Short mmCIF file of C-alpha atoms in Angstrom, two decimals:
data_model
loop_
_atom_site.label_atom_id
_atom_site.label_comp_id
_atom_site.label_asym_id
_atom_site.label_seq_id
_atom_site.Cartn_x
_atom_site.Cartn_y
_atom_site.Cartn_z
CA MET A 26 -21.37 -14.12 -9.99
CA ASP A 27 -24.86 -14.69 -11.26
CA GLU A 28 -25.86 -11.06 -12.11
CA LYS A 29 -25.12 -10.20 -15.64
CA ILE A 30 -22.50 -7.45 -16.15
CA THR A 31 -23.78 -4.34 -17.39
CA ILE A 32 -22.19 -0.70 -18.08
CA ASN A 33 -23.39 2.53 -19.03
CA PRO A 34 -23.61 3.27 -22.59
CA GLU A 35 -21.33 6.40 -22.18
CA THR A 36 -18.84 4.12 -20.79
CA LEU A 37 -18.92 1.51 -23.97
CA SER A 38 -18.70 4.32 -26.34
CA ALA A 39 -15.45 5.77 -24.47
CA THR A 40 -13.87 2.22 -24.82
CA LYS A 41 -13.22 2.99 -28.58
CA LEU A 42 -9.63 1.03 -28.31
CA CYS A 43 -11.32 -2.62 -27.23
CA GLN A 44 -9.61 -4.91 -29.79
CA LYS A 45 -11.33 -7.91 -27.48
CA HIS A 46 -14.74 -7.31 -28.77
CA PHE A 47 -15.71 -6.35 -25.32
CA SER A 48 -15.23 -10.03 -23.87
CA CYS A 49 -15.30 -8.69 -20.52
CA LEU A 50 -18.97 -8.46 -21.00
CA SER A 51 -19.13 -12.17 -21.87
CA GLU A 52 -19.22 -15.14 -19.31
CA ASN A 53 -19.55 -12.73 -16.54
CA GLY A 54 -16.17 -11.58 -17.09
CA LYS A 55 -14.20 -14.70 -17.25
CA GLU A 56 -11.74 -13.01 -20.01
CA MET A 57 -10.69 -10.14 -17.67
CA GLY A 58 -7.49 -9.65 -15.69
CA LYS A 59 -7.78 -9.49 -11.97
CA VAL A 60 -7.51 -6.26 -10.53
CA VAL A 61 -4.89 -6.70 -7.63
CA PHE A 62 -5.04 -2.87 -6.09
CA CYS A 63 -7.42 0.14 -6.90
CA VAL A 64 -6.48 3.69 -5.94
CA ASN A 65 -9.60 6.17 -5.71
CA CYS A 66 -11.71 4.08 -8.12
CA THR A 67 -9.35 5.43 -11.17
CA ILE A 68 -5.98 3.63 -10.87
CA HIS A 69 -6.06 -0.07 -11.31
CA GLY A 70 -3.49 -2.48 -11.11
CA ILE A 71 -4.12 -5.95 -12.75
CA ILE A 72 -3.08 -9.29 -13.45
CA CYS A 73 -3.47 -10.03 -17.10
CA GLY A 74 -4.13 -13.69 -17.77
CA SER A 75 -3.68 -13.01 -21.71
CA ASP A 76 -0.91 -12.03 -23.79
CA GLU A 77 -3.13 -10.62 -26.66
CA PRO A 78 -2.26 -6.88 -27.51
CA CYS A 79 -4.61 -4.54 -25.41
CA ALA A 80 -4.46 -1.11 -25.97
CA TYR A 81 -5.65 0.10 -22.77
CA ARG A 82 -3.05 -2.03 -20.52
CA TYR A 83 0.52 -0.55 -19.59
CA SER A 84 3.47 -1.89 -17.48
CA GLU A 85 5.49 0.42 -15.23
CA ASP A 86 8.00 -0.50 -12.42
CA SER A 87 6.95 -4.30 -13.07
CA ARG A 88 3.03 -3.28 -12.25
CA THR A 89 0.39 -3.98 -14.86
CA PHE A 90 -2.10 -1.15 -14.99
CA CYS A 91 -5.45 -1.45 -16.76
CA THR A 92 -6.84 2.16 -18.13
CA CYS A 93 -9.73 0.69 -19.96
CA PRO A 94 -13.04 2.66 -18.86
CA SER A 95 -15.12 -0.51 -19.16
CA ARG A 96 -13.19 -2.34 -17.02
CA LYS A 97 -12.76 0.09 -14.81
CA GLU A 98 -16.51 0.40 -13.96
CA ILE A 99 -16.74 -3.08 -13.92
CA TYR A 100 -14.61 -3.35 -11.04
CA ASN A 101 -15.95 0.04 -9.27
CA LYS A 102 -19.75 -1.47 -9.51
CA TYR A 103 -18.90 -5.10 -8.99
CA LYS A 104 -15.89 -5.31 -7.40
CA ILE A 105 -14.57 -7.94 -9.65
#
């Protein structure tokens, strides 16, 4: 992807618990977990490539979910 990833300022301020210093916005999202399914643009199942702690990641029934407002907007807007 050649286009620079941008997200709404409101979404950035809603992402208060980010421990990764918004790495999703650098290097075109190289550090992001891969979204493997999405339900109604609100529930995002991911494969996370990092074991770093994340306040927005949780697992249930062997699936991992992302609740990060920034990550959700990036997927919903850019499909990455």
